Short mmCIF file of C-alpha atoms in Angstrom, two decimals:
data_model
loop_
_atom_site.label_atom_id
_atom_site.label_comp_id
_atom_site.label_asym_id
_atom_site.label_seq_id
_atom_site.Cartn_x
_atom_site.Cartn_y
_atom_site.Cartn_z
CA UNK T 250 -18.41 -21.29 18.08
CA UNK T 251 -18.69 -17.64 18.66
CA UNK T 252 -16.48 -15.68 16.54
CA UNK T 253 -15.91 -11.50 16.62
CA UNK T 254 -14.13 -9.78 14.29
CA UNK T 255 -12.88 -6.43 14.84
CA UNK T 256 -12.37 -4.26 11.31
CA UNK T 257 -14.40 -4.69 8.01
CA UNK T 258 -11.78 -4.08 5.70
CA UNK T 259 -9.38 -6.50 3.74
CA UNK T 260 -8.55 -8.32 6.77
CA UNK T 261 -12.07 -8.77 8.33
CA UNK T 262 -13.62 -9.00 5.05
CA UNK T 263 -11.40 -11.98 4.28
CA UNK T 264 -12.17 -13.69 8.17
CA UNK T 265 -15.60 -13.70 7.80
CA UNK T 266 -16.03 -14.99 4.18
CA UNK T 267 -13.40 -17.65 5.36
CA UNK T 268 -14.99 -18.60 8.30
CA UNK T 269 -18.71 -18.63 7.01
CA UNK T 270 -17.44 -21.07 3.67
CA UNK T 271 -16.07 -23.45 6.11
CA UNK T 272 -18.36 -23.14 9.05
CA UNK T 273 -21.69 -21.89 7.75
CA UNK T 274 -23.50 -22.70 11.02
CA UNK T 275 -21.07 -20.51 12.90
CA UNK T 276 -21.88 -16.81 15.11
CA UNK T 277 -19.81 -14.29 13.75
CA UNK T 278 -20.14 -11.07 14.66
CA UNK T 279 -18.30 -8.03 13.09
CA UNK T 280 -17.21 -4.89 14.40
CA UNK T 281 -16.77 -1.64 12.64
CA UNK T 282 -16.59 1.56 13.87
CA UNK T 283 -17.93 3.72 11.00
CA UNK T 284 -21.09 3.93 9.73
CA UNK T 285 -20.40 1.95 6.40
CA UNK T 286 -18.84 -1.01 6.51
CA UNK T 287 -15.38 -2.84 3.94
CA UNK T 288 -14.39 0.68 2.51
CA UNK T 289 -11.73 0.34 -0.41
CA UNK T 290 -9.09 3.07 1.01
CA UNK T 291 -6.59 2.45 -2.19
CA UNK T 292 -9.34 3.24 -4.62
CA UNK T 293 -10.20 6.46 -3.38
CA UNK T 294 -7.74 8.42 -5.83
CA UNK T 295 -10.14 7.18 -8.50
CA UNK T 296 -13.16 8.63 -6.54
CA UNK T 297 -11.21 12.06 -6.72
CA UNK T 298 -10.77 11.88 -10.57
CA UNK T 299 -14.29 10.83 -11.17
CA UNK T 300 -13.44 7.39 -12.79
CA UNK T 301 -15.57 6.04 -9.31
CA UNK T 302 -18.65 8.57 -9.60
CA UNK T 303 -19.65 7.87 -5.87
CA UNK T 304 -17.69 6.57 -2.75
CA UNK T 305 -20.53 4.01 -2.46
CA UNK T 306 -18.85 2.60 -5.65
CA UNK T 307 -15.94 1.40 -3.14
CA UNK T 308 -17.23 -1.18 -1.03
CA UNK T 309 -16.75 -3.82 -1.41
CA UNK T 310 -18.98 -5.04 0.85
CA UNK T 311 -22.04 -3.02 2.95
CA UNK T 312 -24.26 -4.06 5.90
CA UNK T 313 -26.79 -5.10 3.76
CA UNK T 314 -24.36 -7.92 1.74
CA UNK T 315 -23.30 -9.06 5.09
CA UNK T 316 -26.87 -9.73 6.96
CA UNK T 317 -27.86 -11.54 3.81
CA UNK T 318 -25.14 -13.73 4.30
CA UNK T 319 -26.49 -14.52 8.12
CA UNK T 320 -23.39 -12.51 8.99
CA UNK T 321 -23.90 -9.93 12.85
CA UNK T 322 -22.62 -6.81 11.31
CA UNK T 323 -22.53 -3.86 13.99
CA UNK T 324 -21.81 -0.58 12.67
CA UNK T 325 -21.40 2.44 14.66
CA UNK T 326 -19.53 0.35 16.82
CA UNK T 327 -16.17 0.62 18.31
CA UNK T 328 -13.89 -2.08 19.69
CA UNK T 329 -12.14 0.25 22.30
CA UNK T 330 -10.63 -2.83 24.88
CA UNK T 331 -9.97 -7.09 25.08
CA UNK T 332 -9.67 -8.90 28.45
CA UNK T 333 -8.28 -11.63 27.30
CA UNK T 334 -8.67 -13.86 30.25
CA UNK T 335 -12.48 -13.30 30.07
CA UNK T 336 -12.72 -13.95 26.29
CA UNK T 337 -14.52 -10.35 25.72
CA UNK T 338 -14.09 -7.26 24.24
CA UNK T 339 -15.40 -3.58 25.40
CA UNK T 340 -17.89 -2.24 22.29
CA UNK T 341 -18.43 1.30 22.25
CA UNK T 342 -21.74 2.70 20.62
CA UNK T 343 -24.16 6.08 20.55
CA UNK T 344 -25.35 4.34 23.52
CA UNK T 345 -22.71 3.69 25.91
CA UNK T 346 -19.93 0.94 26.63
CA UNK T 347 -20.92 -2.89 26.63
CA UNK T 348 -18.88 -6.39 26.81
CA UNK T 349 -19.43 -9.40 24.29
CA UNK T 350 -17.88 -11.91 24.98
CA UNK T 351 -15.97 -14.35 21.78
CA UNK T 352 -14.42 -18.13 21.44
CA UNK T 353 -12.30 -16.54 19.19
CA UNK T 354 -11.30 -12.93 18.50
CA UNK T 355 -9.83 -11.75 15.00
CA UNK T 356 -8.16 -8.24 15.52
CA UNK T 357 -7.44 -5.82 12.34
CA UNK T 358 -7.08 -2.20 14.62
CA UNK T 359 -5.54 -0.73 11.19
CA UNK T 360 -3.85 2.43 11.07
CA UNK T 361 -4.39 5.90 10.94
CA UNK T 362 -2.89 9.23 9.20
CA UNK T 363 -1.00 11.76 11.83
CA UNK T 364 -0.51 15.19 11.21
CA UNK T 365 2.82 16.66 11.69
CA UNK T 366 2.96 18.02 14.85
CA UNK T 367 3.37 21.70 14.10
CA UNK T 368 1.33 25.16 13.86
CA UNK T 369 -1.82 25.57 12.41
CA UNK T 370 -2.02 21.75 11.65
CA UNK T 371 -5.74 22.74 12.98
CA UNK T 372 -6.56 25.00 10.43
CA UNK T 373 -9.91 24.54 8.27
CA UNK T 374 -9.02 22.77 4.69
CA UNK T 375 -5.98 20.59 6.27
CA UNK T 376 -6.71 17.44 5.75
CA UNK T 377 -5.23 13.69 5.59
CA UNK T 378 -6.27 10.94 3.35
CA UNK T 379 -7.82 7.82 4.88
CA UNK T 380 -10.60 6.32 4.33
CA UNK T 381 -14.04 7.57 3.52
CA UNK T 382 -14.70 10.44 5.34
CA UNK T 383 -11.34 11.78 4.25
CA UNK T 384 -11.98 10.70 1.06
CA UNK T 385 -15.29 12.29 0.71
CA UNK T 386 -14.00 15.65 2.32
CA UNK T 387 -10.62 16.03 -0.06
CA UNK T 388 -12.91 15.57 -3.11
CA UNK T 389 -15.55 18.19 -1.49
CA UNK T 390 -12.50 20.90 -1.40
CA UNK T 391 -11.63 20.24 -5.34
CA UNK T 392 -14.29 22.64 -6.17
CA UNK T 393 -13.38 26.02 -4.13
CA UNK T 394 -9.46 25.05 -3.74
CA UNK T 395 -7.20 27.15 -5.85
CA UNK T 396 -3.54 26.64 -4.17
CA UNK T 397 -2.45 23.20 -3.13
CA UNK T 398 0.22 21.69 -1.21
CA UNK T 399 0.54 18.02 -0.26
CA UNK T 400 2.82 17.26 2.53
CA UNK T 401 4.54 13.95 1.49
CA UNK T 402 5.70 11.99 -1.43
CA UNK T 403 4.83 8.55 -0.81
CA UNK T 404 2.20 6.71 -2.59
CA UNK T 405 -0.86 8.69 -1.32
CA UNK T 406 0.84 11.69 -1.48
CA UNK T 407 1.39 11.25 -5.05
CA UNK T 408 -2.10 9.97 -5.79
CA UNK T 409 -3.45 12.75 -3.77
CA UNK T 410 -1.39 15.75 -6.17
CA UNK T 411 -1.87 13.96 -9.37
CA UNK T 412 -5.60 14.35 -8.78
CA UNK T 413 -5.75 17.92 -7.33
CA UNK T 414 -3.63 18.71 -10.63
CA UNK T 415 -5.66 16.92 -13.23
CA UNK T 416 -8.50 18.94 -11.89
CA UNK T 417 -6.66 22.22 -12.43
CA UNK T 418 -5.22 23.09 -9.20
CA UNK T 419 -1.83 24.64 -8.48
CA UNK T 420 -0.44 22.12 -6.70
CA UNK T 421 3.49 21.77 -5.00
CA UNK T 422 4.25 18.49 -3.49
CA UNK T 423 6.65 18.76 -0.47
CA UNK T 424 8.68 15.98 0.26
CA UNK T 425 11.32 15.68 3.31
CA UNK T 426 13.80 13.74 1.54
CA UNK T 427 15.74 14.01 -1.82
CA UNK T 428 12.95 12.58 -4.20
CA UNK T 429 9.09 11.18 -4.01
CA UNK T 430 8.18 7.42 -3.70
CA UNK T 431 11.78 6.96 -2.23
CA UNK T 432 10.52 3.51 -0.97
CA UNK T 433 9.14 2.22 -4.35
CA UNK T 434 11.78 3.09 -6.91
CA UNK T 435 15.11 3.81 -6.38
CA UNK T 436 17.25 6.84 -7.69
CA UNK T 437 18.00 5.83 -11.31
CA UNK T 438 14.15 6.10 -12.13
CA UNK T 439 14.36 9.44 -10.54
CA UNK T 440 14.79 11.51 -13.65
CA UNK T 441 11.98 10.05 -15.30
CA UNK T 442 9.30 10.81 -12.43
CA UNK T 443 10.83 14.63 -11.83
CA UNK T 444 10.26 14.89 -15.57
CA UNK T 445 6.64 14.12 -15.83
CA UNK T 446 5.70 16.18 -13.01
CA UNK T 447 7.73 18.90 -14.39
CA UNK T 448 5.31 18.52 -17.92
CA UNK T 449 2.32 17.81 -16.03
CA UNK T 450 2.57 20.90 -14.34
CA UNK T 451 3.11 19.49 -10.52
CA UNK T 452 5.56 21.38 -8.41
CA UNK T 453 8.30 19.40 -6.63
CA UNK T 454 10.37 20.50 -3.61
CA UNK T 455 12.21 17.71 -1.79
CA UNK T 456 15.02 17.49 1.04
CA UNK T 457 12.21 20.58 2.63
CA UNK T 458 11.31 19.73 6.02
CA UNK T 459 7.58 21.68 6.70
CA UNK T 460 7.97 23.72 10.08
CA UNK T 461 4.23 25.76 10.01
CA UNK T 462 0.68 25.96 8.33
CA UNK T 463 0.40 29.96 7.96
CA UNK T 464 -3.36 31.01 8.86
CA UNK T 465 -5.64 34.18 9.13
CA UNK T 466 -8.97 34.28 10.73
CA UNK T 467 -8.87 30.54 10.74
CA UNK T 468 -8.04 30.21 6.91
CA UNK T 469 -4.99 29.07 5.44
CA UNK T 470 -2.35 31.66 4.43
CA UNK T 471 1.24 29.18 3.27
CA UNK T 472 2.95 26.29 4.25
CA UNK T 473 6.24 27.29 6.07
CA UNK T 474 9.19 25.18 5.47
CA UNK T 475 12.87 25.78 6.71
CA UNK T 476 13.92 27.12 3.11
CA UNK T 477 10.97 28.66 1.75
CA UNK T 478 7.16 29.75 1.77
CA UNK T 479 4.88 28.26 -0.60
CA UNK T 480 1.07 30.20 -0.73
CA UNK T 481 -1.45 28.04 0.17
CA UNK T 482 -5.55 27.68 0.57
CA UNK T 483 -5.66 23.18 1.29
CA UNK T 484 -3.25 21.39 2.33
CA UNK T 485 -3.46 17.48 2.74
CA UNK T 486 -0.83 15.67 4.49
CA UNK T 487 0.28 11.98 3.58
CA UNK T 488 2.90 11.66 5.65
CA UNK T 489 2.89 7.82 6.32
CA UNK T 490 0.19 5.79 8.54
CA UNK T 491 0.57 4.28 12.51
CA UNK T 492 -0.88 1.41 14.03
CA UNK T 493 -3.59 2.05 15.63
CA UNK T 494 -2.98 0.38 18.94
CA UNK T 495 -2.71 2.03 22.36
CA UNK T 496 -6.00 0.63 23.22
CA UNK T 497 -4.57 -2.80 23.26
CA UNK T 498 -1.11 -2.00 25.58
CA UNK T 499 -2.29 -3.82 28.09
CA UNK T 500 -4.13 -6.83 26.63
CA UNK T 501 -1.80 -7.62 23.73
CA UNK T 502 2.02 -7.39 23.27
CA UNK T 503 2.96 -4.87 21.04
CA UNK T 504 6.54 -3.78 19.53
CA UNK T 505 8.39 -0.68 19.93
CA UNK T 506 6.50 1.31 17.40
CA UNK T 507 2.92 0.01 18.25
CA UNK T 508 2.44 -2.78 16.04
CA UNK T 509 1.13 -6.22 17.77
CA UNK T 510 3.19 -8.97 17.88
CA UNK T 511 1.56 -11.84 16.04
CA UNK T 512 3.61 -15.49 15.49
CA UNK T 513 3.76 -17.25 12.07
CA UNK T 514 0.12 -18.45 12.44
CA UNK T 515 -0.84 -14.94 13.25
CA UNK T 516 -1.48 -15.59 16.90
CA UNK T 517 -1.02 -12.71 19.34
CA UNK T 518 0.39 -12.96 23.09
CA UNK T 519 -3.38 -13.67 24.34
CA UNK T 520 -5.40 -17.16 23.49
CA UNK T 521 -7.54 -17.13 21.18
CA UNK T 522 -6.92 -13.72 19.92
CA UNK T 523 -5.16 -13.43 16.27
CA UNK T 524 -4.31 -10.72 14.75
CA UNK T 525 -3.60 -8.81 10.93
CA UNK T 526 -3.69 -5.85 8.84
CA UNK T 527 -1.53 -2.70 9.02
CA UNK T 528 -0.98 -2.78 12.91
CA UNK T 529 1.41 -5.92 12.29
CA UNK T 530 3.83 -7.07 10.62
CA UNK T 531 4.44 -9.13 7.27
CA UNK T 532 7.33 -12.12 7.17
CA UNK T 533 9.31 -10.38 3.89
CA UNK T 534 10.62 -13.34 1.50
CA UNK T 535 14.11 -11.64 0.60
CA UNK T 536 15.12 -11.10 3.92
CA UNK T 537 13.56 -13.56 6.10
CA UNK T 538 12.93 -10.86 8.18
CA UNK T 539 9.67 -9.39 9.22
CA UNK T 540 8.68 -5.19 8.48
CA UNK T 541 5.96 -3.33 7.73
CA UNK T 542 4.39 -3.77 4.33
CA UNK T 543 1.00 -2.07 4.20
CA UNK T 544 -0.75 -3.59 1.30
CA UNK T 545 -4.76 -4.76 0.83
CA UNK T 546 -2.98 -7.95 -0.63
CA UNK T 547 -1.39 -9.07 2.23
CA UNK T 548 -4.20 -7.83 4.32
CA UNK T 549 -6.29 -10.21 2.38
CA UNK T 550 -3.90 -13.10 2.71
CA UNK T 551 -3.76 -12.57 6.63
CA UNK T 552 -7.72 -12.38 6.86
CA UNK T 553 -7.22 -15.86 5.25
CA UNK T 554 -4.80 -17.59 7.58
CA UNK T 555 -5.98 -15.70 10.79
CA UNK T 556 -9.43 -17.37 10.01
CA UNK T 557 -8.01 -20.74 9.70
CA UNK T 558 -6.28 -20.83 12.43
CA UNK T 559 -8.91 -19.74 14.94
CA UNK T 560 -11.06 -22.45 13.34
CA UNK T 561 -8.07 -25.34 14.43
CA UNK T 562 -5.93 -25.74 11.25
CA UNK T 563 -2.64 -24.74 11.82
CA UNK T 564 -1.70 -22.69 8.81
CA UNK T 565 1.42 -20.18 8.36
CA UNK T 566 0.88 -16.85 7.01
CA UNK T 567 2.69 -16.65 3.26
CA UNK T 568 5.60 -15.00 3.09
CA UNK T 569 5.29 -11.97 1.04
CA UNK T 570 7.51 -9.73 -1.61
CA UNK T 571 5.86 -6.16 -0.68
CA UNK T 572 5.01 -6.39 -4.66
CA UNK T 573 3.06 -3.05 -5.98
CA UNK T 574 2.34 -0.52 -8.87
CA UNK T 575 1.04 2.32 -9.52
CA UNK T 576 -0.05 4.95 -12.56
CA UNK T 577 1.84 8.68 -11.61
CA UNK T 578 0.23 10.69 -15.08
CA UNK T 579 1.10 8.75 -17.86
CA UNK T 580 3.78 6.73 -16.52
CA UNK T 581 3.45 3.33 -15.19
CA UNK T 582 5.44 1.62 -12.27
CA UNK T 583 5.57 -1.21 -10.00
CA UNK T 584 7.94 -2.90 -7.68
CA UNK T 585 8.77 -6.14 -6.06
CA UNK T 586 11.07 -7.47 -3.61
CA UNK T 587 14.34 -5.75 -2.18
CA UNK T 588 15.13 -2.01 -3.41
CA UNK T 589 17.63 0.12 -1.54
CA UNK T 590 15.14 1.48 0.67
CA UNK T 591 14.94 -2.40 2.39
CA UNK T 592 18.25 -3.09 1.52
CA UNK T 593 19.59 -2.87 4.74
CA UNK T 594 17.70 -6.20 5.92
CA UNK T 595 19.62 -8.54 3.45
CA UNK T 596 22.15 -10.83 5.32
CA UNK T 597 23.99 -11.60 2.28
CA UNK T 598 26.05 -9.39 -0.66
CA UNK T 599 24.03 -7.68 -3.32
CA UNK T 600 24.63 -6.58 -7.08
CA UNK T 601 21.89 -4.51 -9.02
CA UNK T 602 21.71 -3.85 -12.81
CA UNK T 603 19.77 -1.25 -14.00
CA UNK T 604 18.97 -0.71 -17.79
CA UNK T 605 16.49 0.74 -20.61
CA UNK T 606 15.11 -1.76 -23.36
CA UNK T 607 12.35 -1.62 -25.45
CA UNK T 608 9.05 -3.42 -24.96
CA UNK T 609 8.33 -4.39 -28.97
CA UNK T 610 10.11 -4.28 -31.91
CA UNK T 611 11.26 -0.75 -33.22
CA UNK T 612 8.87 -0.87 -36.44
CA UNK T 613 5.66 -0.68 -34.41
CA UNK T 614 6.06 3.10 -34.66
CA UNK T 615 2.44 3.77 -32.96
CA UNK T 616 4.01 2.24 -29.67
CA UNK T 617 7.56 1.98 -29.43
CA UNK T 618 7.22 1.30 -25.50
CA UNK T 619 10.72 1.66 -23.57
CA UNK T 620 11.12 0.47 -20.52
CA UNK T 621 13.17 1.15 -17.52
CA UNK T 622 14.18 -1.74 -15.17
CA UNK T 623 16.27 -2.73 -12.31
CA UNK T 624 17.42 -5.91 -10.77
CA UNK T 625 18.70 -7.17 -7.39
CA UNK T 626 20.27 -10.17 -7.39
CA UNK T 627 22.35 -12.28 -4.66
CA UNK T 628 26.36 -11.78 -5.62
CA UNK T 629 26.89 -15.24 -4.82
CA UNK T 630 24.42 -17.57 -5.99
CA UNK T 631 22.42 -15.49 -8.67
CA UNK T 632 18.72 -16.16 -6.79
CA UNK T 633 16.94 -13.15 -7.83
CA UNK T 634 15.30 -10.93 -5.11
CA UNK T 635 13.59 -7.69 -6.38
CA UNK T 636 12.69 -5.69 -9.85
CA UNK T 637 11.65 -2.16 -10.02
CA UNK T 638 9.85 -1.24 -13.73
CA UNK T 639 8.87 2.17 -15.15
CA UNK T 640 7.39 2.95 -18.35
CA UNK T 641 4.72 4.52 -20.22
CA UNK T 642 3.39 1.41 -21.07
CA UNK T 643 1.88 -0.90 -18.54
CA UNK T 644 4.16 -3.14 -18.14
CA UNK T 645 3.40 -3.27 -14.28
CA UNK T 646 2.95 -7.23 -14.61
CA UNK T 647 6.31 -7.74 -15.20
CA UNK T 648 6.53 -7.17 -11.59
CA UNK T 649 4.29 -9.65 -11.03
CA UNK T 650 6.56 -12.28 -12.79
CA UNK T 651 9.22 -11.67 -10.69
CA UNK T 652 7.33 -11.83 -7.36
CA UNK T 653 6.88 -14.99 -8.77
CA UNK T 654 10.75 -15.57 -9.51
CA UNK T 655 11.53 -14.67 -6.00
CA UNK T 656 9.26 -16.57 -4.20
CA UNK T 657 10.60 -19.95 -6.05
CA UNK T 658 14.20 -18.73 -5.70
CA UNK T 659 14.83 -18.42 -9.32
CA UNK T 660 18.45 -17.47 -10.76
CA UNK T 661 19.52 -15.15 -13.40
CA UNK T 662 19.53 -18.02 -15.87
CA UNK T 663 16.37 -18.96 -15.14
CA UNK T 664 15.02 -16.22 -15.66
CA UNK T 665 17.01 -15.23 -18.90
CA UNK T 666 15.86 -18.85 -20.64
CA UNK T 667 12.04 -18.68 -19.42
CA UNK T 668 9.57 -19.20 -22.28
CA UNK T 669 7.73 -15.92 -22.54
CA UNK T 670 5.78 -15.84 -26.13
CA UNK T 671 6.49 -13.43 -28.91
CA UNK T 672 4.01 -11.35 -30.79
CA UNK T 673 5.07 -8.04 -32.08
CA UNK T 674 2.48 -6.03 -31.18
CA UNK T 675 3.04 -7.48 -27.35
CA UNK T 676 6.73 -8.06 -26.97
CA UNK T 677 9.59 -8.73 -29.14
CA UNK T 678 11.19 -12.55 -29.50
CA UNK T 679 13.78 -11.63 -26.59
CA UNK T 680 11.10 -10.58 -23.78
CA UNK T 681 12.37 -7.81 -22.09
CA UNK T 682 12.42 -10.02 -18.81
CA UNK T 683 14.65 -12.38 -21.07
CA UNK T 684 17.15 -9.34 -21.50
CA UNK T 685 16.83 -8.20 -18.37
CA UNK T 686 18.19 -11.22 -16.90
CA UNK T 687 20.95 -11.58 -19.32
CA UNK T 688 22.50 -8.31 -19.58
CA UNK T 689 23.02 -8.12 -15.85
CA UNK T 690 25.14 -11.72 -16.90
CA UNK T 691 27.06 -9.79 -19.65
CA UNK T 692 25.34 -12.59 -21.55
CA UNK T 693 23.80 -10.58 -24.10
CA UNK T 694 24.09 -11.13 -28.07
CA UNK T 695 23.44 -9.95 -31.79
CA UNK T 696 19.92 -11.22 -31.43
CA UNK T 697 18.93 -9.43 -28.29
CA UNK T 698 19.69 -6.10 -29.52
CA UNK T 699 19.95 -5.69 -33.16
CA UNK T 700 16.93 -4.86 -34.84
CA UNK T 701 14.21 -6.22 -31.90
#
């Protein structure tokens, strides 16, 4: 069995290690189109504040890894069209244009960073931030740049800013709507994140739509937006990622916005062909409904079951709770499950209940940890279906937990009478979770709140 996979990161890394455990005799052949192969895109913010000293540090796997493991790694080499009823796939190289024909093709086209669509987007020193030539090229800048502005407040916008800061830059972070990570944490932990950006010295301007990139002689002058002008020398825009698809519109079926229409076992509209990774999309537990969730995790997960299933089992991909976290400065967040951003794509009634507690008991004075939580519950029958958390303690595996909660359909009770263990300097002997659950019951008592 002949089997090509297109894409060496989470997905493809996944489909070949699951394919060679099970089938070690098997051809595979993987297809990348850059000149290193299974680049770690979400650790790159780390490369930029020198806690990775080299992007080489971020691979998880290279060409040499794979070959050792008897494993056809082509780099250099771009999938650029299927024909499905011949079982092969057009591979572009230095070289020219070739067919290689598969049994079984494994897709991951993955995504890639636009650039708003407006003057001087062209200039030298704008940049977006994906992958490793970005990567390498927004940590090249930090040296000479003086004035930043980041174009976008979503997760790589905000790792981008945070970095650019902590190396000393003057850096404004422009955001279209009325607050940054709008999809991650809803408005009540709002006042915390404007806050520390306000300490740490990072500039916020949201509801500011960017109209023009100011230049001179080919340099950057200011960012232009339709209420004000903010002096600039870089500018790196995060504003979201696309599928990466129109060289498949007329081999596979793909939705409105681009992304390929896969079934529950990750099949695609073509035999043989499966597909996974940011182009698709992710069956979301709380709604029932699929949307686009672009995490490594569930990258990783859909490597898995794509493999699987183009070896004969007949496995369903997992459903998923979008679950992440993230350090902004010194605070620490992480989210799971429905927020209000989703919200919409719940069939039945919704309550929230958002509240402040504190992590250990008040007379460890060197960390009196509070933290800030919300939770979205169904009106009805109590199941719990998302938790946002925000602290300056980590406390991002509480999130965790209740990925866990949701996916077994777990009520407000059960959460509020799980066994969590108590050790002051860790938690107090009402876990947080504990309270959590029972305050949004009005079940609270003497014991949850006086004293610990």
């Amino acid at each position: 069995m002949k089997y090509i996979v297109v894409g060496s990161s989470h997905f493809g890394y996944e489909a070949v290690e699951t394919i060679l455990e099970a089938e070690p005799e098997a051809e595979i052949h993987l297809f990348e189109r850059e000149d290193k192969a299974s680049f770690m895109s979400c650790g790159a913010q780390s490369y930029l504040m020198n806690i990775a000293k080299s992007p080489d540090e971020l691979h998880y796997a290279n060409e040499e890894s794979y070959k050792k493991q008897g494993i056809n790694i082509h780099l250099n080499s771009e999938v650029v069209g299927v024909n499905a009823d011949k079982n092969t796939v057009i591979v572009k190289t230095d070289n020219g244009e070739r067919e290689e024909k598969y049994d079984r093709l494994l897709l991951s086209p993955g995504g890639y960073a636009p650039k708003l669509n407006i003057p001087g987007n062209d200039l030298e020193h704008v940049y977006t931030f994906r992958g490793r030539n970005d990567a390498e090229m927004v940590k090249a800048r930090m040296e000479d740049a003086k004035k930043v502005v980041v174009i976008g407040g979503g997760y790589i916008g905000v790792e981008v800013a945070e970095a650019y800061r902590e190396n000393g830059q003057d850096v404004t972070l422009i955001d279209a709507v009325d607050r940054f990570l709008p999809s991650y944490l809803d408005e009540e932990f709002y006042p915390s994140l404007s806050k520390e950006a306000e300490e740490k010295g990072l500039k916020v301007q949201t509801n500011e739509l960017v109209q023009e990139i100011k230049g001179e002689n080919g340099e950057i002058q200011a960012v232009v937006t339709d209420q004000a002008e903010y002096e600039a020398d870089t500018v790196i825009m995060a504003v979201g990622v696309k599928p990466d698809t129109s060289w498949l519109a007329n081999s596979l079926e793909l939705d409105e916005a681009g992304f390929v229409v896969v079934n529950d076992y990750l099949e695609t509209s073509a035999k043989n062909v499966y597909a996974g990774g940011d182009a698709t999309l992710i069956p979301f537990k709380a709604t029932g409904k699929k949307q686009n969730i672009a995490l490594a995790t569930n990258a990783r997960k859909q490597g898995v079951t794509a493999a699987k299933n183009a070896m004969g089992e007949k496995v369903e991909m997992p459903v998923v709770n979008g679950t992440s976290g993230l350090a902004f400065f010194d605070l620490k967040f992480a989210t799971t499950g429905l927020n209000n951003a989703n919200l919409k794509n719940y069939d039945g009634n919704i309550k929230t209940f958002y509240t402040e507690e504190r992590v250990r008991p008040s007379f460890m004075r060197d960390g009196d940890i509070k933290v800030e939580m919300k939770l979205f519950y169904d009106s009805e029958t109590e199941v719990i279906l998302g938790a946002q958390f925000l602290s300056t303690g980590d406390i991002t595996q509480a999130a965790n937990t209740l990925s866990l909660a949701i996916s077994n359909e777990m009520t407000l009770s059960d959460l509020g009478e799980a066994d969590f263990f108590f050790q002051p300097g860790f938690s107090r002997p009402w876990n947080f979770l504990n309270v959590l659950a029972l305050k949004a019951q009005g079940k609270t008592f003497g014991s949850t709140e006086m004293l610990f």
